[in-house]
Coordinates of N, CA and C and ligand atoms in Angstrom, one line a residue:
M21 N 0.8 -1.2 0.0 CA 0.0 0.0 0.0 C 0.9 1.3 0.0
R22 N 0.4 2.3 -0.7 CA 1.1 3.6 -0.7 C 0.2 4.6 0.1
I23 N 0.6 5.0 1.2 CA -0.2 5.8 2.1 C 0.5 7.1 2.5
V24 N -0.3 8.1 2.6 CA 0.1 9.4 3.1 C -0.6 9.7 4.4
L25 N 0.2 10.0 5.5 CA -0.4 10.4 6.8 C -0.3 11.9 6.9
V26 N -1.4 12.6 7.1 CA -1.4 14.0 7.3 C -1.9 14.4 8.7
G27 N -1.5 15.5 9.2 CA -2.1 15.9 10.5 C -1.2 17.0 11.1
P28 N -1.8 17.9 12.0 CA -1.0 19.0 12.5 C 0.1 18.5 13.4
P29 N 1.1 19.4 13.7 CA 2.2 19.0 14.6 C 1.5 18.5 15.9
G30 N 2.0 17.5 16.5 CA 1.5 17.0 17.8 C 0.3 16.1 17.7
A31 N -0.1 15.7 16.4 CA -1.2 14.8 16.3 C -0.9 13.4 16.6
G32 N 0.5 13.1 16.6 CA 0.9 11.7 16.8 C 1.2 11.0 15.5
K33 N 1.6 11.8 14.5 CA 1.9 11.2 13.2 C 3.1 10.2 13.3
G34 N 4.1 10.7 14.0 CA 5.3 9.9 14.1 C 5.0 8.5 14.8
T35 N 4.4 8.6 15.9 CA 4.0 7.4 16.7 C 3.1 6.5 15.9
Q36 N 2.1 7.0 15.3 CA 1.1 6.2 14.6 C 1.8 5.6 13.3
A37 N 2.6 6.4 12.6 CA 3.2 6.0 11.4 C 4.1 4.8 11.7
H38 N 4.8 4.9 12.8 CA 5.8 3.8 13.2 C 5.0 2.5 13.4
L39 N 3.9 2.6 14.2 CA 3.1 1.4 14.5 C 2.4 0.8 13.3
L40 N 1.8 1.8 12.5 CA 1.0 1.4 11.3 C 1.9 0.7 10.3
A41 N 3.1 1.3 10.0 CA 4.0 0.8 9.0 C 4.5 -0.6 9.5
K42 N 4.7 -0.8 10.8 CA 5.1 -2.1 11.3 C 4.0 -3.1 11.0
S43 N 2.8 -2.7 11.3 CA 1.7 -3.6 11.2 C 1.4 -4.0 9.7
L44 N 1.6 -3.0 8.8 CA 1.4 -3.3 7.4 C 2.6 -3.8 6.7
G45 N 3.7 -3.9 7.3 CA 4.9 -4.4 6.7 C 5.5 -3.5 5.6
I46 N 5.3 -2.2 5.7 CA 5.9 -1.3 4.7 C 6.8 -0.3 5.5
P47 N 7.8 0.3 4.7 CA 8.7 1.3 5.4 C 7.9 2.6 5.8
H48 N 8.3 3.1 6.9 CA 7.8 4.4 7.4 C 8.8 5.5 6.9
V49 N 8.4 6.3 6.1 CA 9.2 7.4 5.5 C 8.8 8.7 6.1
S50 N 9.6 9.3 7.0 CA 9.3 10.6 7.6 C 10.4 11.6 7.1
T51 N 9.9 12.6 6.4 CA 10.9 13.7 5.9 C 11.5 14.4 7.1
G52 N 10.7 14.6 8.2 CA 11.3 15.2 9.4 C 12.4 14.4 10.0
D53 N 12.2 13.1 10.0 CA 13.3 12.2 10.5 C 14.5 12.2 9.6
L54 N 14.3 12.2 8.3 CA 15.4 12.3 7.3 C 16.2 13.6 7.5
F55 N 15.5 14.7 7.7 CA 16.2 16.0 7.9 C 17.0 15.9 9.2
R56 N 16.3 15.4 10.3 CA 17.0 15.3 11.6 C 18.3 14.4 11.5
A57 N 18.2 13.3 10.8 CA 19.3 12.4 10.6 C 20.4 13.2 9.9
N58 N 20.1 14.0 8.9 CA 21.1 14.8 8.1 C 21.7 15.8 9.0
I59 N 20.9 16.4 9.9 CA 21.4 17.4 10.8 C 22.4 16.8 11.8
S60 N 22.0 15.6 12.3 CA 23.0 15.1 13.3 C 24.2 14.5 12.7
Q61 N 24.2 14.2 11.4 CA 25.4 13.8 10.7 C 26.2 14.9 10.1
G62 N 25.6 16.1 10.2 CA 26.3 17.3 9.7 C 26.4 17.4 8.2
T63 N 25.5 16.8 7.4 CA 25.6 16.8 6.0 C 25.2 18.2 5.4
P64 N 25.6 18.5 4.2 CA 25.2 19.8 3.6 C 23.7 20.0 3.6
L65 N 22.9 18.9 3.3 CA 21.5 19.0 3.3 C 21.0 19.4 4.8
G66 N 21.6 18.8 5.8 CA 21.2 19.0 7.1 C 21.5 20.5 7.5
V67 N 22.6 21.0 7.0 CA 23.0 22.4 7.3 C 21.9 23.3 6.7
Q68 N 21.6 23.0 5.4 CA 20.6 23.8 4.7 C 19.2 23.8 5.4
A69 N 18.8 22.6 5.9 CA 17.5 22.4 6.5 C 17.3 23.0 7.9
K70 N 18.4 23.0 8.7 CA 18.3 23.3 10.1 C 17.7 24.7 10.5
S71 N 18.0 25.8 9.8 CA 17.5 27.1 10.2 C 16.0 27.1 9.9
F72 N 15.5 26.5 8.8 CA 14.1 26.5 8.5 C 13.4 25.7 9.6
M73 N 13.9 24.5 9.9 CA 13.3 23.7 10.9 C 13.2 24.3 12.3
D74 N 14.3 24.9 12.7 CA 14.3 25.5 14.1 C 13.3 26.7 14.1
A75 N 13.0 27.3 13.0 CA 12.1 28.4 13.0 C 10.7 27.9 12.8
G76 N 10.5 26.6 12.6 CA 9.2 26.1 12.4 C 8.7 26.2 11.0
K77 N 9.5 26.7 10.1 CA 9.1 26.9 8.7 C 9.4 25.6 7.8
L78 N 8.8 25.6 6.6 CA 9.0 24.5 5.7 C 10.4 24.6 5.1
V79 N 11.1 23.5 4.9 CA 12.3 23.5 4.2 C 11.9 23.7 2.7
P80 N 12.7 24.4 1.9 CA 12.3 24.7 0.5 C 12.0 23.4 -0.3
D81 N 11.0 23.5 -1.2 CA 10.4 22.4 -1.9 C 11.5 21.6 -2.7
E82 N 12.4 22.3 -3.4 CA 13.3 21.6 -4.3 C 14.2 20.7 -3.5
V83 N 14.6 21.1 -2.2 CA 15.4 20.2 -1.4 C 14.6 19.0 -0.9
T84 N 13.3 19.3 -0.4 CA 12.5 18.3 0.2 C 12.0 17.3 -0.8
I85 N 11.6 17.7 -2.0 CA 11.0 16.8 -3.0 C 12.1 15.9 -3.4
G86 N 13.3 16.4 -3.7 CA 14.5 15.6 -4.1 C 14.8 14.5 -3.1
M87 N 14.8 14.9 -1.8 CA 15.1 14.0 -0.7 C 14.0 12.9 -0.6
A88 N 12.8 13.3 -0.7 CA 11.7 12.3 -0.6 C 11.7 11.3 -1.7
K89 N 11.9 11.9 -2.9 CA 11.9 11.0 -4.1 C 13.1 10.0 -4.0
D90 N 14.2 10.4 -3.6 CA 15.4 9.5 -3.5 C 15.0 8.4 -2.5
R91 N 14.3 8.7 -1.4 CA 14.0 7.7 -0.4 C 13.0 6.7 -0.9
I92 N 11.9 7.2 -1.6 CA 10.9 6.3 -2.0 C 11.3 5.5 -3.3
A93 N 12.4 5.9 -3.9 CA 12.9 5.2 -5.1 C 13.7 4.0 -4.6
Q94 N 14.0 3.9 -3.3 CA 14.8 2.8 -2.8 C 14.0 1.5 -2.9
D95 N 14.8 0.4 -3.0 CA 14.1 -1.0 -3.2 C 13.1 -1.3 -2.2
D96 N 13.3 -1.0 -0.9 CA 12.4 -1.4 0.2 C 11.1 -0.7 0.0
C97 N 11.0 0.4 -0.8 CA 9.7 1.1 -1.0 C 8.9 0.6 -2.2
A98 N 9.5 -0.4 -2.9 CA 8.9 -0.8 -4.2 C 7.5 -1.4 -4.0
G99 N 7.3 -2.1 -2.9 CA 6.0 -2.7 -2.6 C 5.0 -1.8 -1.8
G100 N 5.4 -0.6 -1.5 CA 4.6 0.4 -0.8 C 5.4 1.1 0.3
F101 N 4.8 2.1 0.8 CA 5.4 3.0 1.9 C 4.3 3.8 2.6
L102 N 4.7 4.2 3.8 CA 3.9 5.1 4.5 C 4.6 6.5 4.7
L103 N 4.1 7.5 4.0 CA 4.7 8.8 4.1 C 4.2 9.6 5.3
D104 N 5.1 10.1 6.1 CA 4.7 10.9 7.3 C 5.4 12.2 7.2
G105 N 4.6 13.3 7.0 CA 5.2 14.6 6.9 C 5.5 15.1 5.5
F106 N 5.2 14.3 4.5 CA 5.3 14.6 3.1 C 4.2 14.0 2.4
P107 N 3.5 14.7 1.4 CA 3.7 16.1 1.1 C 3.1 17.0 2.2
R108 N 3.6 18.3 2.2 CA 3.2 19.3 3.2 C 2.7 20.5 2.6
N109 N 2.6 20.6 1.2 CA 1.9 21.7 0.5 C 1.5 21.2 -0.8
L110 N 0.8 22.0 -1.6 CA 0.3 21.6 -2.9 C 1.4 21.3 -3.9
V111 N 2.4 22.1 -3.9 CA 3.5 21.8 -4.8 C 4.1 20.4 -4.6
Q112 N 4.3 20.1 -3.3 CA 4.8 18.7 -3.0 C 3.8 17.6 -3.4
A113 N 2.5 17.9 -3.2 CA 1.5 16.9 -3.5 C 1.5 16.6 -5.0
E114 N 1.6 17.7 -5.8 CA 1.6 17.6 -7.2 C 2.9 16.9 -7.7
A115 N 4.0 17.2 -7.1 CA 5.2 16.6 -7.4 C 5.2 15.1 -7.2
L116 N 4.6 14.7 -6.0 CA 4.5 13.3 -5.7 C 3.6 12.6 -6.7
D117 N 2.5 13.2 -7.0 CA 1.6 12.6 -8.1 C 2.4 12.3 -9.4
G118 N 3.2 13.3 -9.8 CA 4.0 13.2 -11.0 C 5.0 12.1 -10.9
I119 N 5.6 11.9 -9.8 CA 6.6 10.9 -9.6 C 5.9 9.5 -9.7
L120 N 4.8 9.4 -8.9 CA 4.1 8.1 -8.9 C 3.5 7.7 -10.3
K121 N 3.1 8.7 -11.0 CA 2.5 8.5 -12.3 C 3.6 8.0 -13.3
E122 N 4.8 8.6 -13.2 CA 6.0 8.2 -14.0 C 6.3 6.8 -13.7
W123 N 6.1 6.3 -12.4 CA 6.4 4.9 -12.1 C 5.2 4.0 -12.3
G124 N 4.1 4.5 -12.8 CA 2.9 3.7 -13.1 C 2.2 3.2 -11.8
V125 N 2.3 3.9 -10.7 CA 1.7 3.5 -9.5 C 0.8 4.7 -8.9
A126 N 0.1 4.5 -7.9 CA -0.7 5.5 -7.3 C -0.9 5.4 -5.8
L127 N -1.3 6.4 -5.2 CA -1.6 6.4 -3.7 C -2.8 5.5 -3.5
D128 N -2.9 4.8 -2.4 CA -4.1 4.0 -2.0 C -5.0 4.8 -1.0
A129 N -4.3 5.6 -0.2 CA -5.1 6.3 0.9 C -4.3 7.4 1.4
V130 N -5.1 8.4 1.9 CA -4.6 9.6 2.7 C -5.3 9.6 4.0
L131 N -4.5 9.4 5.1 CA -5.1 9.4 6.4 C -4.9 10.7 7.1
D132 N -6.0 11.4 7.5 CA -5.9 12.7 8.1 C -6.2 12.6 9.6
L133 N -5.2 12.8 10.4 CA -5.3 12.7 11.8 C -5.8 14.0 12.4
E134 N -6.9 14.0 13.1 CA -7.5 15.3 13.6 C -7.3 15.4 15.1
V135 N -6.9 16.6 15.6 CA -6.8 16.8 17.0 C -7.0 18.2 17.4
P136 N -7.8 18.5 18.5 CA -8.0 19.9 18.9 C -6.8 20.7 19.2
E137 N -6.8 22.0 18.9 CA -5.6 22.8 19.1 C -5.0 22.9 20.5
D138 N -5.9 22.9 21.6 CA -5.4 23.0 22.9 C -4.7 21.7 23.3
E139 N -5.1 20.6 22.7 CA -4.4 19.3 23.0 C -3.0 19.3 22.3
I140 N -2.9 19.9 21.2 CA -1.6 19.9 20.4 C -0.5 20.5 21.3
V141 N -0.8 21.7 22.0 CA 0.2 22.3 22.8 C 0.7 21.4 23.9
K142 N -0.3 20.8 24.6 CA 0.1 19.9 25.7 C 1.0 18.7 25.2
R143 N 0.6 18.2 24.0 CA 1.3 17.0 23.5 C 2.7 17.4 23.1
I144 N 2.9 18.6 22.5 CA 4.2 19.0 22.0 C 5.1 19.3 23.2
A145 N 4.6 20.0 24.2 CA 5.4 20.4 25.3 C 6.1 19.2 26.0
G146 N 5.4 18.1 26.1 CA 5.9 16.9 26.8 C 6.6 15.9 25.9
R147 N 6.7 16.2 24.7 CA 7.2 15.2 23.7 C 8.7 14.9 23.9
R148 N 9.1 13.7 23.8 CA 10.5 13.3 23.9 C 10.8 12.3 22.8
L149 N 11.9 12.5 22.0 CA 12.2 11.6 20.9 C 13.5 10.8 21.2
C150 N 13.7 9.7 20.6 CA 14.9 8.9 20.8 C 15.9 9.4 19.8
R151 N 17.2 9.5 20.3 CA 18.2 10.0 19.4 C 18.6 8.9 18.3
R152 N 18.5 7.6 18.7 CA 18.8 6.6 17.8 C 17.8 6.4 16.7
N153 N 16.5 6.5 17.0 CA 15.4 6.3 16.1 C 14.3 7.3 16.4
G154 N 14.1 8.3 15.5 CA 13.2 9.4 15.7 C 11.7 8.9 15.7
A155 N 11.5 7.7 15.3 CA 10.1 7.1 15.3 C 9.8 6.6 16.7
H156 N 10.7 6.5 17.5 CA 10.4 6.1 18.9 C 10.1 7.4 19.7
V157 N 8.8 7.6 19.9 CA 8.4 8.9 20.5 C 7.7 8.6 21.8
F158 N 8.0 9.4 22.8 CA 7.4 9.3 24.2 C 6.8 10.6 24.6
H159 N 6.0 10.6 25.7 CA 5.5 11.8 26.3 C 5.7 11.7 27.8
V160 N 6.2 12.8 28.4 CA 6.5 12.7 29.9 C 5.2 12.3 30.7
D161 N 4.0 12.7 30.3 CA 2.8 12.3 31.0 C 2.0 11.2 30.3
Y162 N 1.8 11.4 29.0 CA 0.8 10.5 28.3 C 1.4 9.1 27.9
N163 N 2.7 9.1 27.7 CA 3.3 7.9 27.2 C 4.8 7.8 27.8
P164 N 4.9 7.8 29.1 CA 6.3 7.9 29.7 C 7.1 6.7 29.4
P165 N 8.4 6.9 29.2 CA 9.3 5.7 29.1 C 9.4 5.0 30.5
K166 N 9.8 3.7 30.5 CA 9.9 3.0 31.8 C 11.0 3.6 32.6
T167 N 12.1 4.0 32.0 CA 13.2 4.7 32.7 C 13.3 6.1 32.1
E168 N 13.2 7.1 33.0 CA 13.2 8.5 32.5 C 14.4 8.8 31.6
G169 N 14.2 9.4 30.4 CA 15.3 9.8 29.6 C 15.8 8.6 28.7
V170 N 15.3 7.4 28.8 CA 15.8 6.3 28.1 C 14.7 5.6 27.2
C171 N 15.0 5.4 25.9 CA 14.0 4.8 25.0 C 13.7 3.3 25.4
D172 N 12.4 3.0 25.6 CA 12.0 1.6 25.9 C 12.4 0.6 24.8
E173 N 12.3 1.1 23.6 CA 12.5 0.2 22.4 C 13.9 -0.2 22.2
C174 N 14.9 0.8 22.3 CA 16.2 0.5 21.9 C 17.3 1.0 22.9
G175 N 16.9 1.7 24.0 CA 17.8 2.1 25.0 C 18.5 3.4 24.6
G176 N 18.1 4.1 23.5 CA 18.7 5.3 23.1 C 18.3 6.5 24.0
E177 N 19.1 7.5 24.0 CA 18.8 8.7 24.8 C 17.6 9.5 24.3
L178 N 16.7 9.9 25.2 CA 15.6 10.7 24.8 C 15.9 12.2 24.9
Y179 N 15.4 13.0 23.9 CA 15.7 14.4 23.9 C 14.4 15.2 23.5
Q180 N 14.4 16.5 23.7 CA 13.3 17.3 23.2 C 13.8 18.0 21.9
R181 N 12.9 18.0 20.9 CA 13.2 18.6 19.6 C 13.5 20.1 19.8
S182 N 14.4 20.6 19.0 CA 14.7 22.0 19.1 C 13.6 22.9 18.5
D183 N 12.7 22.3 17.7 CA 11.6 23.1 17.2 C 10.3 22.8 18.0
D184 N 10.4 22.2 19.1 CA 9.2 22.0 20.0 C 9.1 23.2 21.0
T185 N 9.6 24.4 20.7 CA 9.5 25.5 21.5 C 8.1 26.2 21.2
E186 N 7.6 27.0 22.2 CA 6.3 27.6 22.0 C 6.2 28.4 20.7
E187 N 7.3 29.2 20.5 CA 7.3 30.1 19.3 C 7.3 29.3 18.0
A188 N 8.2 28.3 17.9 CA 8.2 27.5 16.7 C 6.9 26.7 16.5
V189 N 6.3 26.3 17.6 CA 5.1 25.5 17.4 C 4.0 26.4 16.8
R190 N 3.9 27.7 17.3 CA 2.9 28.6 16.7 C 3.1 28.8 15.2
V191 N 4.4 28.9 14.8 CA 4.7 29.0 13.4 C 4.3 27.7 12.6
R192 N 4.6 26.6 13.2 CA 4.3 25.3 12.6 C 2.8 25.1 12.4
L193 N 2.0 25.6 13.4 CA 0.5 25.5 13.3 C 0.0 26.4 12.2
D194 N 0.6 27.6 12.1 CA 0.2 28.5 11.0 C 0.5 27.9 9.6
V195 N 1.7 27.3 9.5 CA 2.2 26.7 8.3 C 1.2 25.5 8.0
Y196 N 0.8 24.8 9.0 CA -0.1 23.7 8.8 C -1.4 24.1 8.2
H197 N -2.0 25.2 8.8 CA -3.3 25.7 8.3 C -3.2 26.3 6.9
N198 N -2.2 27.0 6.7 CA -2.1 27.8 5.4 C -1.6 26.9 4.3
E199 N -0.6 26.0 4.6 CA 0.0 25.3 3.5 C -0.3 23.8 3.4
T200 N -0.5 23.2 4.5 CA -0.7 21.7 4.5 C -2.2 21.4 4.3
E201 N -3.0 22.1 5.1 CA -4.5 21.7 5.0 C -5.0 21.7 3.6
P202 N -4.6 22.6 2.7 CA -5.1 22.5 1.3 C -4.9 21.2 0.6
I203 N -3.9 20.4 1.0 CA -3.7 19.1 0.4 C -4.8 18.1 0.7
I204 N -5.5 18.4 1.9 CA -6.5 17.4 2.3 C -7.7 17.6 1.2
A205 N -8.0 18.8 0.9 CA -9.0 19.1 -0.1 C -8.6 18.5 -1.5
Y206 N -7.3 18.7 -1.8 CA -6.8 18.2 -3.1 C -6.9 16.7 -3.2
Y207 N -6.5 16.0 -2.1 CA -6.7 14.5 -2.1 C -8.1 14.1 -2.0
G208 N -8.9 14.9 -1.3 CA -10.4 14.7 -1.1 C -11.0 14.6 -2.5
E209 N -10.6 15.4 -3.4 CA -11.2 15.4 -4.8 C -10.9 14.1 -5.5
Q210 N -9.8 13.5 -5.0 CA -9.4 12.2 -5.6 C -10.1 11.0 -4.9
G211 N -10.9 11.3 -3.9 CA -11.6 10.3 -3.1 C -10.7 9.5 -2.2
L212 N -9.5 10.1 -1.8 CA -8.5 9.3 -1.1 C -8.5 9.4 0.5
V213 N -9.3 10.5 1.0 CA -9.1 10.9 2.4 C -10.0 10.2 3.4
S214 N -9.4 9.7 4.4 CA -10.2 9.3 5.6 C -9.7 10.1 6.8
T215 N -10.7 10.8 7.5 CA -10.3 11.6 8.6 C -10.6 10.8 9.9
I216 N -9.5 10.8 10.8 CA -9.6 9.9 12.0 C -9.2 10.8 13.2
S217 N -10.0 10.6 14.3 CA -9.7 11.3 15.5 C -8.4 10.7 16.1
A218 N -7.5 11.7 16.5 CA -6.2 11.3 17.1 C -6.3 11.3 18.6
L219 N -7.5 11.4 19.2 CA -7.7 11.4 20.6 C -7.8 10.0 21.2
G220 N -7.4 9.8 22.4 CA -7.6 8.5 23.1 C -6.2 7.8 23.1
P221 N -6.2 6.6 23.7 CA -5.0 5.8 23.8 C -4.4 5.5 22.4
V222 N -3.1 5.4 22.4 CA -2.3 5.2 21.2 C -2.8 4.0 20.4
E223 N -3.1 2.9 21.1 CA -3.5 1.6 20.4 C -4.9 1.8 19.7
E224 N -5.7 2.6 20.4 CA -7.1 2.8 19.8 C -7.0 3.6 18.5
V225 N -6.1 4.6 18.5 CA -5.9 5.4 17.3 C -5.4 4.5 16.2
T226 N -4.4 3.7 16.5 CA -3.9 2.8 15.5 C -5.0 1.9 14.9
Q227 N -5.9 1.4 15.8 CA -6.9 0.5 15.3 C -7.9 1.2 14.4
R228 N -8.1 2.5 14.7 CA -9.0 3.3 13.9 C -8.4 3.5 12.5
L229 N -7.1 3.7 12.5 CA -6.3 3.9 11.2 C -6.4 2.7 10.4
L230 N -6.2 1.5 11.1 CA -6.2 0.2 10.3 C -7.6 0.0 9.8
A231 N -8.6 0.3 10.6 CA -10.0 0.1 10.2 C -10.3 0.9 8.9
A232 N -9.7 2.2 8.9 CA -10.0 3.0 7.7 C -9.3 2.4 6.5
L233 N -8.3 1.6 6.7 CA -7.6 1.0 5.5 C -8.2 -0.4 5.2
G234 N -9.2 -0.7 6.0 CA -9.8 -2.1 5.8 C -8.9 -3.2 6.3
R235 N -8.0 -2.9 7.3 CA -7.1 -3.9 7.8 C -7.3 -4.2 9.3
A236 N -8.4 -3.8 9.8 CA -8.6 -4.0 11.3 C -8.9 -5.5 11.6
Ligands
AMP14 P1 8.1 16.8 11.4 O1 9.1 15.9 12.1 O2 7.3 16.1 10.3 O3 7.3 17.5 12.4 O4 9.0 17.9 10.6 C1 9.8 18.8 11.3 C2 10.3 19.9 10.4 O5 11.0 19.4 9.3 C3 9.2 20.7 9.8 O6 8.7 21.7 10.7 C4 9.9 21.3 8.6 O7 10.8 22.4 9.0 C5 10.7 20.2 8.2 N1 10.0 19.3 7.2 C6 9.6 18.0 7.4 N2 8.9 17.6 6.3 C7 8.9 18.6 5.4 C8 8.3 18.8 4.2 N3 7.6 17.8 3.6 N4 8.4 20.0 3.6 C9 9.1 21.0 4.1 N5 9.7 20.9 5.3 C10 9.6 19.7 6.0

C-alpha cells in the first residue's frame, strides 16, 4: 500500500506511522526524521534544513522533494510505503503525483489525523524523541518511558526537539493551516481521504487507522 499520513504537529503522526508501518509491513518514511538524521550527521542537506526547521518553517520544496523522491525510489519502498510529513503543501503533492505517475503507481489512501488545538500544545510540550530512532516517540505524562530519559524500544537517549518551543510550534501550526491543510481538499477530490480522531489511547488510534484502511 502507498499511504500518506497528514495531521497537525503533535497529532501523533510519528508514533502512529511507526506502528502502522510495522503492522502493514511497509517502510515508514518521515521527511522530518530524514532531515534530523542529516542534521545530526552534519551533511550539507542538514545544514541547509536546520535554520528552517528551528524556525518552524518548511524546508524549500526543491530540497524536500528531491530527498523524498530518493528515499521512496529505494528498493524497500517498491511494494509500498507510509509517508509521514510529506507532502506538506500543494507543490509537493503535485510533485508526488507526478513521480508516482511516472512509475505507473498511485496512492491508495490519505489518512488525516485530527486533534483539537489545545491538545496539540500539551502534547508537544511533553514530547521526547529517541536519538537513535526518531520514530520512537514518548511523552512525559501520556506515554512515559519505563526509565526517565531512556528509550524503551532501543535504549537510546531521549531528547526534546529544538523546534518544539512555543514560538516554533505557533509558526508550525500556521504553516499547517495555510500550506498543508489545502492538500486534504486536493486528495479529497481524488476520493482518497479518511479523517480519523487522534484522541484517546495510542492503540485505539492505531486500530481506527487500520480500520480506515480495511485492515482491522
Ligand atoms: P516533522 O518531524 O514532520 O514535524 O517535521 C519537522 C520539520 O521538518 C518541519 O517543521 C519542517 O521544518 C521540516 N519538514 C519536514 N517535512 C517537510 C516537508 N515535507 N516539507 C518541508 N519541510 C519539512
